[in-house]
Amino acid sequence: MAVQQAAGPDPYFPANGDHRYRVHRYELALDYRPGPNRLSGTARINAIAGRAALAEFQLNLADFKIGRVRVDGRQAHYTHRGGRLRVRPGKAVRAGAAFTVEVHWSGNPRPVNSPWGGIGWEELVDGALVASQPVGAPSWYPCNDRPADKASYQISVTTPSSYTVVAGGRLLTRTTKASTTTWVYEQPAPTPSYLVGLAIGKYRTVLLGDPGPGGVPQHGHIPAQLLPEFSRDFARQPAMMELFQELFGPYPFEEYAVVVTEEELDVPVEAQGLSLFGANHVDGARGWERLIAHELAHQWFGNSVSLADWRHIWLNEGFAKYAEWLWSERSGGPTAQQLAATAHRLLSGQAQDLRLADPGRKSMFDDRLYQRGGLVVHAVRCALGDEAFFRMLRGWTGQHRGGAVSTAAFTAHAARFASGPLDELFRVWLHERALPPLPEQDVRIPVRPSFPPSGA
């Protein structure tokens, strides 16, 4: 597992996270009451100090009331303001030593402010959901909010029994006492704080397809009235899973779940082992199928193989965009070459001021980054040829499974599969602002196995 974490604060979000230590496990015990939107919780955080002793350290947590903070079982001094929980243990943590932090908090969770509006915990008309990318995780639990600081999670949520709780990972237990039910989920795979997903609502749960022996269980959690439309719109997700495992390598987690809320969302949001869609993304006509492919692909690109820091976000979005094109090509729609040509025409008429390898915080979710990211992947495919290209992809997801990577790591990896230098290709596509010409080579993945065409 490769982790290429920035040595200092994240260049786009310097107030988030603390690079002086790493977390390897979170155990969260939450109690949530939807009516008053009241959350109380206890976090047990197991961490390891870096190369220097820690006389103090920082967690990120929004505006909650703090009950107590302990380090290695002993009461610790703390201050809490501006989304930062600064902790000073009674005795400094030695360099390289393991330590445990326990935090108790309570209050009314709400989104945290960001350049893109409120993100994180969102109260719904009847329930709640969490969509934290990129810095919304502190809206509901204390964390070291850095994309490369990945940990395992156990999440326990107690809520009224009429509600279903869905989190990324495997459901360990569901225990009902009186009028409440406690749901306990385990996510053993290394997970960034922003990818810890949670949904609380009144859902029907269905199994998508038959995973068979050794297959990936895929569940949908949807409002009962949307089940007919959902059944058609998501019917081909098991086929996507089959294709992406063929092209990208084994699915990196134990299970995959999708949640559809009763309310509309601007865009779907991926989490580790979980994707969240709005009611507006279910139309019964597969009108948003490309987004189903996009969010599923993030489980490989962005979730399992994560970012060293936010400068490299094109590695998440470019590969997920290209996965949309690959699914279209295999399922009877336009080929990746055709979709790349469409994206190129779109970008050629827009401002040429985006540097993909370091777009700046303001442009990290610009649609041009998604489209140009997909075009970079297509250009690499054309340069390598299909056999080497898909070997390269499977090698990338396999070697860096559970890790965090950078743009430089990807370009070095891809170069090992090329018959000639790729330096100029990466220079013009990743580091120059002007849009390069579209590669003219028409590549097409083999047609086995065939899936029903888009109109079927």
Short mmCIF file of C-alpha atoms in Angstrom, two decimals:
data_model
loop_
_atom_site.label_atom_id
_atom_site.label_comp_id
_atom_site.label_asym_id
_atom_site.label_seq_id
_atom_site.Cartn_x
_atom_site.Cartn_y
_atom_site.Cartn_z
CA MET A 1 0.00 0.00 0.00
CA ALA A 2 1.48 3.34 -1.07
CA VAL A 3 0.61 6.49 0.86
CA GLN A 4 2.07 9.65 -0.62
CA GLN A 5 0.85 12.21 1.88
CA ALA A 6 1.84 15.84 1.71
CA ALA A 7 4.48 16.65 4.32
CA GLY A 8 2.65 19.73 5.61
CA PRO A 9 -0.88 21.12 5.65
CA ASP A 10 -3.08 20.42 2.63
CA PRO A 11 -2.38 23.26 0.17
CA TYR A 12 -6.08 23.77 -0.58
CA PHE A 13 -7.40 23.36 2.98
CA PRO A 14 -4.58 24.26 5.39
CA ALA A 15 -6.97 24.51 8.37
CA ASN A 16 -8.09 20.90 7.99
CA GLY A 17 -6.25 17.96 9.45
CA ASP A 18 -3.01 17.57 11.36
CA HIS A 19 -0.09 16.01 9.51
CA ARG A 20 1.85 15.30 12.73
CA TYR A 21 -0.02 12.02 13.41
CA ARG A 22 -2.05 9.37 11.62
CA VAL A 23 -5.29 7.66 12.63
CA HIS A 24 -5.65 3.92 12.03
CA ARG A 25 -9.14 3.34 13.54
CA TYR A 26 -12.29 5.24 14.50
CA GLU A 27 -15.02 3.74 16.67
CA LEU A 28 -18.09 5.99 16.63
CA ALA A 29 -21.14 5.43 18.84
CA LEU A 30 -23.94 7.82 17.83
CA ASP A 31 -27.47 8.49 19.01
CA TYR A 32 -29.62 10.47 16.55
CA ARG A 33 -33.19 11.74 16.91
CA PRO A 34 -34.54 12.95 13.55
CA GLY A 35 -37.38 15.11 14.89
CA PRO A 36 -35.26 17.60 16.84
CA ASN A 37 -32.19 16.80 14.69
CA ARG A 38 -30.27 15.94 17.84
CA LEU A 39 -26.97 14.05 17.70
CA SER A 40 -24.84 12.85 20.58
CA GLY A 41 -21.77 10.73 20.17
CA THR A 42 -18.63 9.18 21.53
CA ALA A 43 -15.56 8.73 19.35
CA ARG A 44 -12.67 6.45 20.24
CA ILE A 45 -9.78 7.30 17.93
CA ASN A 46 -6.66 5.13 17.74
CA ALA A 47 -3.71 7.00 16.28
CA ILE A 48 0.08 6.99 15.91
CA ALA A 49 2.30 10.00 16.45
CA GLY A 50 4.72 11.02 13.72
CA ARG A 51 8.43 11.70 13.96
CA ALA A 52 8.09 14.29 16.71
CA ALA A 53 6.52 14.14 20.16
CA LEU A 54 3.01 15.60 20.42
CA ALA A 55 2.63 18.12 23.22
CA GLU A 56 -0.66 19.04 21.55
CA PHE A 57 -2.56 18.04 18.42
CA GLN A 58 -5.71 18.96 16.53
CA LEU A 59 -8.93 17.31 15.41
CA ASN A 60 -11.57 18.89 13.21
CA LEU A 61 -15.07 19.16 14.68
CA ALA A 62 -17.88 21.61 14.00
CA ASP A 63 -19.80 23.65 16.57
CA PHE A 64 -20.90 20.99 19.09
CA LYS A 65 -20.92 20.96 22.86
CA ILE A 66 -17.93 18.95 24.11
CA GLY A 67 -18.58 16.66 27.06
CA ARG A 68 -15.06 15.46 27.74
CA VAL A 69 -11.79 14.68 26.00
CA ARG A 70 -9.39 11.99 27.17
CA VAL A 71 -6.02 10.85 25.85
CA ASP A 72 -5.00 7.33 26.84
CA GLY A 73 -7.76 7.31 29.44
CA ARG A 74 -6.69 10.54 31.15
CA GLN A 75 -8.51 13.85 31.06
CA ALA A 76 -6.90 16.24 28.59
CA HIS A 77 -6.99 20.01 28.25
CA TYR A 78 -8.68 21.29 25.10
CA THR A 79 -9.94 24.35 23.28
CA HIS A 80 -12.66 24.24 20.65
CA ARG A 81 -13.25 27.09 18.25
CA GLY A 82 -13.45 27.69 14.52
CA GLY A 83 -13.95 24.00 13.76
CA ARG A 84 -10.70 23.00 15.48
CA LEU A 85 -10.54 20.88 18.59
CA ARG A 86 -7.04 21.45 20.00
CA VAL A 87 -6.05 18.78 22.52
CA ARG A 88 -3.20 19.00 25.02
CA PRO A 89 -2.55 15.71 26.84
CA GLY A 90 -1.34 15.78 30.42
CA LYS A 91 1.84 14.16 29.15
CA ALA A 92 3.22 14.58 25.64
CA VAL A 93 2.77 11.61 23.30
CA ARG A 94 6.18 10.19 22.39
CA ALA A 95 7.34 10.23 18.77
CA GLY A 96 6.09 7.13 16.97
CA ALA A 97 3.89 6.07 19.89
CA ALA A 98 0.35 4.77 19.60
CA PHE A 99 -2.25 6.73 21.52
CA THR A 100 -6.04 6.80 21.97
CA VAL A 101 -8.30 9.85 22.02
CA GLU A 102 -11.85 9.74 23.38
CA VAL A 103 -14.25 12.60 22.61
CA HIS A 104 -17.86 13.04 23.75
CA TRP A 105 -19.96 15.60 21.90
CA SER A 106 -23.60 16.59 21.32
CA GLY A 107 -25.69 19.15 19.51
CA ASN A 108 -27.67 19.85 16.35
CA PRO A 109 -25.60 18.77 13.34
CA ARG A 110 -25.68 20.95 10.26
CA PRO A 111 -23.55 21.41 7.14
CA VAL A 112 -20.24 23.21 7.47
CA ASN A 113 -19.53 26.20 5.28
CA SER A 114 -17.37 25.75 2.21
CA PRO A 115 -16.72 27.57 -1.08
CA TRP A 116 -19.48 25.34 -2.56
CA GLY A 117 -22.08 26.03 0.12
CA GLY A 118 -22.97 23.86 3.09
CA ILE A 119 -21.59 20.30 3.00
CA GLY A 120 -21.58 17.36 5.38
CA TRP A 121 -24.51 16.42 7.60
CA GLU A 122 -27.80 17.39 5.99
CA GLU A 123 -31.12 17.18 7.78
CA LEU A 124 -33.87 15.91 5.45
CA VAL A 125 -37.63 16.28 5.80
CA ASP A 126 -37.66 12.84 7.42
CA GLY A 127 -34.14 11.66 8.18
CA ALA A 128 -30.60 12.73 7.38
CA LEU A 129 -27.69 12.02 5.09
CA VAL A 130 -23.99 12.78 4.97
CA ALA A 131 -22.21 13.99 1.83
CA SER A 132 -18.84 15.27 3.00
CA GLN A 133 -16.62 15.83 -0.03
CA PRO A 134 -14.25 17.53 0.43
CA VAL A 135 -14.28 18.91 4.01
CA GLY A 136 -17.71 18.07 5.48
CA ALA A 137 -16.77 15.19 7.80
CA PRO A 138 -16.31 17.46 10.86
CA SER A 139 -19.99 18.37 10.56
CA TRP A 140 -20.82 15.19 12.50
CA TYR A 141 -17.75 13.59 14.10
CA PRO A 142 -14.23 14.55 15.26
CA CYS A 143 -11.60 13.53 12.74
CA ASN A 144 -8.20 14.20 11.27
CA ASP A 145 -9.73 15.57 8.09
CA ARG A 146 -7.03 14.85 5.49
CA PRO A 147 -7.78 12.79 2.35
CA ALA A 148 -4.64 10.64 2.76
CA ASP A 149 -5.21 9.87 6.45
CA LYS A 150 -7.15 6.63 5.98
CA ALA A 151 -8.48 4.46 8.79
CA SER A 152 -10.84 1.59 9.50
CA TYR A 153 -14.23 2.42 11.02
CA GLN A 154 -16.85 0.91 13.24
CA ILE A 155 -20.02 3.01 13.34
CA SER A 156 -22.88 2.39 15.75
CA VAL A 157 -26.05 4.46 15.27
CA THR A 158 -29.08 4.35 17.56
CA THR A 159 -32.24 5.92 16.17
CA PRO A 160 -36.03 5.38 16.32
CA SER A 161 -36.93 1.93 15.02
CA SER A 162 -39.03 3.24 12.12
CA TYR A 163 -35.80 4.42 10.42
CA THR A 164 -33.21 2.50 8.46
CA VAL A 165 -29.54 3.36 8.95
CA VAL A 166 -27.17 2.76 6.03
CA ALA A 167 -23.40 3.19 6.25
CA GLY A 168 -20.57 2.08 4.01
CA GLY A 169 -19.38 -1.34 5.09
CA ARG A 170 -20.83 -4.56 6.45
CA LEU A 171 -23.80 -4.56 8.81
CA LEU A 172 -22.61 -6.45 11.90
CA THR A 173 -25.68 -6.25 14.13
CA ARG A 174 -29.10 -4.65 14.34
CA THR A 175 -30.55 -4.64 17.86
CA THR A 176 -33.97 -3.32 18.83
CA LYS A 177 -34.78 -2.22 22.38
CA ALA A 178 -38.14 -0.61 23.13
CA SER A 179 -38.65 2.06 20.46
CA THR A 180 -35.06 2.36 19.20
CA THR A 181 -32.76 0.26 17.07
CA THR A 182 -28.97 0.24 17.10
CA TRP A 183 -27.23 -0.47 13.81
CA VAL A 184 -23.53 -1.39 13.86
CA TYR A 185 -21.45 -1.25 10.67
CA GLU A 186 -17.82 -2.22 10.14
CA GLN A 187 -15.64 -0.83 7.35
CA PRO A 188 -12.24 -2.55 7.61
CA ALA A 189 -10.78 -0.98 4.46
CA PRO A 190 -8.69 2.19 4.91
CA THR A 191 -11.12 5.09 4.50
CA PRO A 192 -10.60 8.88 4.30
CA SER A 193 -12.80 10.92 6.64
CA TYR A 194 -14.68 12.61 3.79
CA LEU A 195 -15.71 9.21 2.38
CA VAL A 196 -17.50 8.00 5.52
CA GLY A 197 -21.10 7.91 4.29
CA LEU A 198 -24.30 7.70 6.31
CA ALA A 199 -28.01 7.81 5.49
CA ILE A 200 -30.94 7.66 7.90
CA GLY A 201 -34.45 7.38 6.48
CA LYS A 202 -37.49 5.23 5.83
CA TYR A 203 -36.24 2.94 3.09
CA ARG A 204 -37.06 -0.34 1.42
CA THR A 205 -34.01 -2.54 1.01
CA VAL A 206 -33.59 -4.69 -2.11
CA LEU A 207 -30.83 -6.93 -3.46
CA LEU A 208 -29.59 -6.02 -6.93
CA GLY A 209 -29.01 -9.21 -8.87
CA ASP A 210 -27.64 -12.45 -7.50
CA PRO A 211 -23.97 -12.07 -6.53
CA GLY A 212 -23.43 -15.85 -6.49
CA PRO A 213 -20.48 -17.50 -4.72
CA GLY A 214 -17.69 -14.99 -4.27
CA GLY A 215 -19.69 -12.18 -5.87
CA VAL A 216 -20.19 -8.66 -4.55
CA PRO A 217 -23.46 -8.15 -2.64
CA GLN A 218 -25.19 -5.02 -3.97
CA HIS A 219 -28.13 -3.51 -2.10
CA GLY A 220 -30.42 -0.61 -2.84
CA HIS A 221 -32.16 1.43 -0.13
CA ILE A 222 -35.00 3.47 -1.58
CA PRO A 223 -38.34 5.02 -0.63
CA ALA A 224 -41.09 2.48 -1.35
CA GLN A 225 -42.85 4.71 -3.88
CA LEU A 226 -39.70 4.94 -6.04
CA LEU A 227 -39.13 1.19 -6.21
CA PRO A 228 -40.63 0.67 -9.73
CA GLU A 229 -38.45 3.40 -11.26
CA PHE A 230 -35.39 2.31 -9.29
CA SER A 231 -35.81 -1.29 -10.44
CA ARG A 232 -35.40 -0.22 -14.06
CA ASP A 233 -32.82 2.53 -13.60
CA PHE A 234 -30.42 0.39 -11.55
CA ALA A 235 -31.11 -2.95 -13.23
CA ARG A 236 -27.80 -2.89 -15.09
CA GLN A 237 -25.62 -1.99 -12.12
CA PRO A 238 -24.62 -5.66 -11.60
CA ALA A 239 -23.47 -5.71 -15.24
CA MET A 240 -21.44 -2.55 -14.60
CA MET A 241 -19.86 -4.26 -11.62
CA GLU A 242 -18.97 -7.23 -13.83
CA LEU A 243 -17.45 -4.99 -16.50
CA PHE A 244 -15.48 -2.81 -14.12
CA GLN A 245 -14.01 -5.83 -12.35
CA GLU A 246 -12.94 -7.15 -15.75
CA LEU A 247 -11.34 -3.84 -16.72
CA PHE A 248 -10.15 -2.39 -13.37
CA GLY A 249 -9.54 -5.46 -11.24
CA PRO A 250 -11.45 -6.95 -8.28
CA TYR A 251 -13.96 -4.76 -6.47
CA PRO A 252 -11.94 -3.39 -3.53
CA PHE A 253 -14.54 -3.68 -0.74
CA GLU A 254 -16.83 -6.32 0.75
CA GLU A 255 -20.18 -4.86 -0.37
CA TYR A 256 -21.69 -2.00 -2.34
CA ALA A 257 -24.85 -0.08 -1.48
CA VAL A 258 -26.80 2.71 -3.12
CA VAL A 259 -29.26 4.98 -1.33
CA VAL A 260 -31.93 7.09 -3.03
CA THR A 261 -33.37 9.83 -0.84
CA GLU A 262 -36.89 11.22 -1.14
CA GLU A 263 -35.40 14.65 -1.77
CA GLU A 264 -33.48 16.01 -4.72
CA LEU A 265 -29.69 16.28 -4.74
CA ASP A 266 -27.67 18.49 -7.07
CA VAL A 267 -25.38 15.57 -7.90
CA PRO A 268 -24.95 12.03 -6.60
CA VAL A 269 -22.17 11.60 -4.04
CA GLU A 270 -19.82 8.66 -3.54
CA ALA A 271 -18.74 7.31 -0.19
CA GLN A 272 -16.67 4.24 0.71
CA GLY A 273 -18.75 1.24 -0.39
CA LEU A 274 -21.82 3.48 -0.74
CA SER A 275 -23.28 6.02 -3.17
CA LEU A 276 -26.07 8.52 -2.50
CA PHE A 277 -28.58 9.60 -5.16
CA GLY A 278 -31.47 12.04 -5.07
CA ALA A 279 -35.03 11.27 -6.12
CA ASN A 280 -34.34 13.42 -9.19
CA HIS A 281 -31.82 10.81 -10.38
CA VAL A 282 -34.53 8.14 -10.67
CA ASP A 283 -36.81 8.53 -13.69
CA GLY A 284 -37.63 4.97 -14.77
CA ALA A 285 -35.99 5.61 -18.16
CA ARG A 286 -32.30 5.14 -17.29
CA GLY A 287 -31.83 8.83 -17.90
CA TRP A 288 -29.04 9.04 -15.34
CA GLU A 289 -27.32 5.71 -15.95
CA ARG A 290 -23.98 7.35 -16.68
CA LEU A 291 -23.98 8.67 -13.10
CA ILE A 292 -24.59 5.17 -11.74
CA ALA A 293 -21.46 4.09 -13.60
CA HIS A 294 -19.56 7.17 -12.45
CA GLU A 295 -20.26 6.62 -8.74
CA LEU A 296 -19.53 2.89 -8.94
CA ALA A 297 -16.18 3.58 -10.63
CA HIS A 298 -15.20 5.86 -7.76
CA GLN A 299 -14.97 2.77 -5.55
CA TRP A 300 -11.75 1.96 -7.41
CA PHE A 301 -10.67 5.49 -8.36
CA GLY A 302 -10.90 7.88 -5.43
CA ASN A 303 -12.00 5.53 -2.67
CA SER A 304 -9.67 2.52 -2.73
CA VAL A 305 -6.94 4.50 -4.51
CA SER A 306 -7.19 7.89 -2.80
CA LEU A 307 -5.56 11.28 -3.10
CA ALA A 308 -2.38 12.38 -1.39
CA ASP A 309 -3.98 15.84 -1.29
CA TRP A 310 -6.69 17.72 -3.14
CA ARG A 311 -4.41 19.03 -5.90
CA HIS A 312 -4.72 15.60 -7.54
CA ILE A 313 -8.51 15.43 -7.71
CA TRP A 314 -8.45 14.81 -11.46
CA LEU A 315 -7.29 11.27 -10.64
CA ASN A 316 -10.67 10.70 -8.99
CA GLU A 317 -12.90 12.44 -11.46
CA GLY A 318 -11.06 11.77 -14.71
CA PHE A 319 -11.15 8.00 -14.26
CA ALA A 320 -14.77 8.03 -13.08
CA LYS A 321 -15.71 10.10 -16.14
CA TYR A 322 -13.86 7.68 -18.40
CA ALA A 323 -15.67 4.76 -16.76
CA GLU A 324 -18.93 6.36 -17.96
CA TRP A 325 -17.55 6.24 -21.50
CA LEU A 326 -16.36 2.65 -21.14
CA TRP A 327 -19.78 1.54 -19.91
CA SER A 328 -21.45 3.33 -22.82
CA GLU A 329 -19.07 1.67 -25.27
CA ARG A 330 -19.61 -1.83 -23.89
CA SER A 331 -23.39 -1.53 -23.44
CA GLY A 332 -24.26 -0.47 -26.98
CA GLY A 333 -24.08 3.33 -26.68
CA PRO A 334 -21.59 5.76 -28.21
CA THR A 335 -17.98 4.59 -28.04
CA ALA A 336 -15.39 6.19 -25.82
CA GLN A 337 -13.83 7.76 -28.92
CA GLN A 338 -17.15 9.36 -29.85
CA LEU A 339 -17.76 10.61 -26.32
CA ALA A 340 -14.19 11.92 -26.12
CA ALA A 341 -14.77 13.86 -29.35
CA THR A 342 -17.94 15.36 -27.89
CA ALA A 343 -16.11 16.37 -24.70
CA HIS A 344 -13.26 17.85 -26.73
CA ARG A 345 -15.64 19.98 -28.80
CA LEU A 346 -17.30 21.19 -25.60
CA LEU A 347 -14.00 22.15 -23.97
CA SER A 348 -12.61 23.81 -27.09
CA GLY A 349 -15.35 26.44 -26.83
CA GLN A 350 -14.65 27.23 -23.18
CA ALA A 351 -11.96 29.16 -21.31
CA GLN A 352 -8.48 27.65 -21.57
CA ASP A 353 -7.29 28.52 -18.07
CA LEU A 354 -7.44 25.20 -16.21
CA ARG A 355 -4.24 23.41 -15.21
CA LEU A 356 -5.41 19.89 -14.54
CA ALA A 357 -2.53 18.71 -12.34
CA ASP A 358 -3.12 21.57 -9.89
CA PRO A 359 -6.43 23.28 -10.67
CA GLY A 360 -6.63 25.38 -7.50
CA ARG A 361 -9.33 25.11 -4.87
CA LYS A 362 -11.75 27.30 -6.82
CA SER A 363 -11.72 24.97 -9.84
CA MET A 364 -11.44 21.53 -8.22
CA PHE A 365 -15.09 20.71 -9.02
CA ASP A 366 -15.24 22.59 -12.34
CA ASP A 367 -16.97 20.46 -14.98
CA ARG A 368 -14.00 21.09 -17.26
CA LEU A 369 -11.81 19.12 -14.84
CA TYR A 370 -14.08 16.09 -15.20
CA GLN A 371 -14.19 16.28 -19.00
CA ARG A 372 -10.50 17.01 -19.47
CA GLY A 373 -9.64 14.32 -16.92
CA GLY A 374 -11.56 11.81 -19.02
CA LEU A 375 -9.71 13.02 -22.11
CA VAL A 376 -6.32 12.49 -20.44
CA VAL A 377 -7.26 8.89 -19.69
CA HIS A 378 -8.40 8.45 -23.29
CA ALA A 379 -5.15 9.93 -24.59
CA VAL A 380 -3.18 7.45 -22.46
CA ARG A 381 -5.33 4.61 -23.79
CA CYS A 382 -4.65 5.66 -27.37
CA ALA A 383 -0.92 5.90 -26.67
CA LEU A 384 -0.66 2.51 -24.98
CA GLY A 385 -3.20 0.48 -26.92
CA ASP A 386 -5.94 -1.49 -25.22
CA GLU A 387 -3.97 -4.49 -24.03
CA ALA A 388 -1.30 -2.44 -22.26
CA PHE A 389 -3.78 0.22 -21.13
CA PHE A 390 -6.04 -2.15 -19.22
CA ARG A 391 -3.03 -4.00 -17.79
CA MET A 392 -1.83 -0.60 -16.60
CA LEU A 393 -5.21 0.16 -14.98
CA ARG A 394 -5.40 -3.17 -13.19
CA GLY A 395 -1.83 -2.71 -11.99
CA TRP A 396 -2.63 0.78 -10.71
CA THR A 397 -5.67 -0.29 -8.68
CA GLY A 398 -3.94 -3.42 -7.42
CA GLN A 399 -0.63 -1.91 -6.36
CA HIS A 400 -2.22 1.10 -4.66
CA ARG A 401 -5.28 -0.58 -3.17
CA GLY A 402 -6.00 1.09 0.17
CA GLY A 403 -3.33 3.73 -0.45
CA ALA A 404 -3.04 7.38 -1.43
CA VAL A 405 -1.33 8.62 -4.57
CA SER A 406 -0.30 11.67 -6.57
CA THR A 407 -0.28 12.74 -10.20
CA ALA A 408 3.45 12.04 -10.38
CA ALA A 409 2.87 8.49 -9.15
CA PHE A 410 0.34 7.88 -11.92
CA THR A 411 2.47 9.29 -14.73
CA ALA A 412 5.44 7.17 -13.58
CA HIS A 413 3.23 4.09 -13.40
CA ALA A 414 1.72 4.60 -16.86
CA ALA A 415 5.15 5.17 -18.40
CA ARG A 416 6.19 1.64 -17.45
CA PHE A 417 3.56 0.22 -19.82
CA ALA A 418 4.41 2.43 -22.81
CA SER A 419 6.63 1.52 -25.75
CA GLY A 420 7.85 5.11 -25.97
CA PRO A 421 8.08 8.25 -23.79
CA LEU A 422 4.85 9.76 -22.46
CA ASP A 423 6.44 12.94 -21.11
CA GLU A 424 5.05 15.21 -23.81
CA LEU A 425 1.56 13.71 -23.56
CA PHE A 426 1.43 14.38 -19.82
CA ARG A 427 3.00 17.81 -20.16
CA VAL A 428 0.38 19.14 -22.56
CA TRP A 429 -2.64 17.43 -20.97
CA LEU A 430 -1.82 17.87 -17.27
CA HIS A 431 0.46 20.88 -16.93
CA GLU A 432 -0.49 23.19 -19.82
CA ARG A 433 -3.71 25.17 -19.86
CA ALA A 434 -4.36 25.11 -23.61
CA LEU A 435 -6.43 22.13 -24.80
CA PRO A 436 -4.31 19.70 -26.87
CA PRO A 437 -5.68 18.08 -30.04
CA LEU A 438 -7.86 15.01 -29.62
CA PRO A 439 -6.07 11.71 -30.35
CA GLU A 440 -7.46 10.35 -33.60
CA GLN A 441 -6.81 6.67 -32.94
CA ASP A 442 -10.10 4.78 -32.59
CA VAL A 443 -9.80 2.24 -29.79
CA ARG A 444 -12.58 -0.08 -28.77
CA ILE A 445 -12.76 -2.63 -25.97
CA PRO A 446 -13.72 -6.20 -26.89
CA VAL A 447 -17.43 -6.91 -26.95
CA ARG A 448 -17.42 -9.83 -24.54
CA PRO A 449 -19.54 -10.25 -22.56
CA SER A 450 -22.28 -8.31 -24.32
CA PHE A 451 -24.87 -6.40 -22.31
CA PRO A 452 -28.34 -5.30 -23.46
CA PRO A 453 -28.21 -2.05 -25.46
CA SER A 454 -29.12 1.18 -23.71
CA GLY A 455 -32.67 1.17 -25.08
CA ALA A 456 -33.43 -2.37 -23.95
#
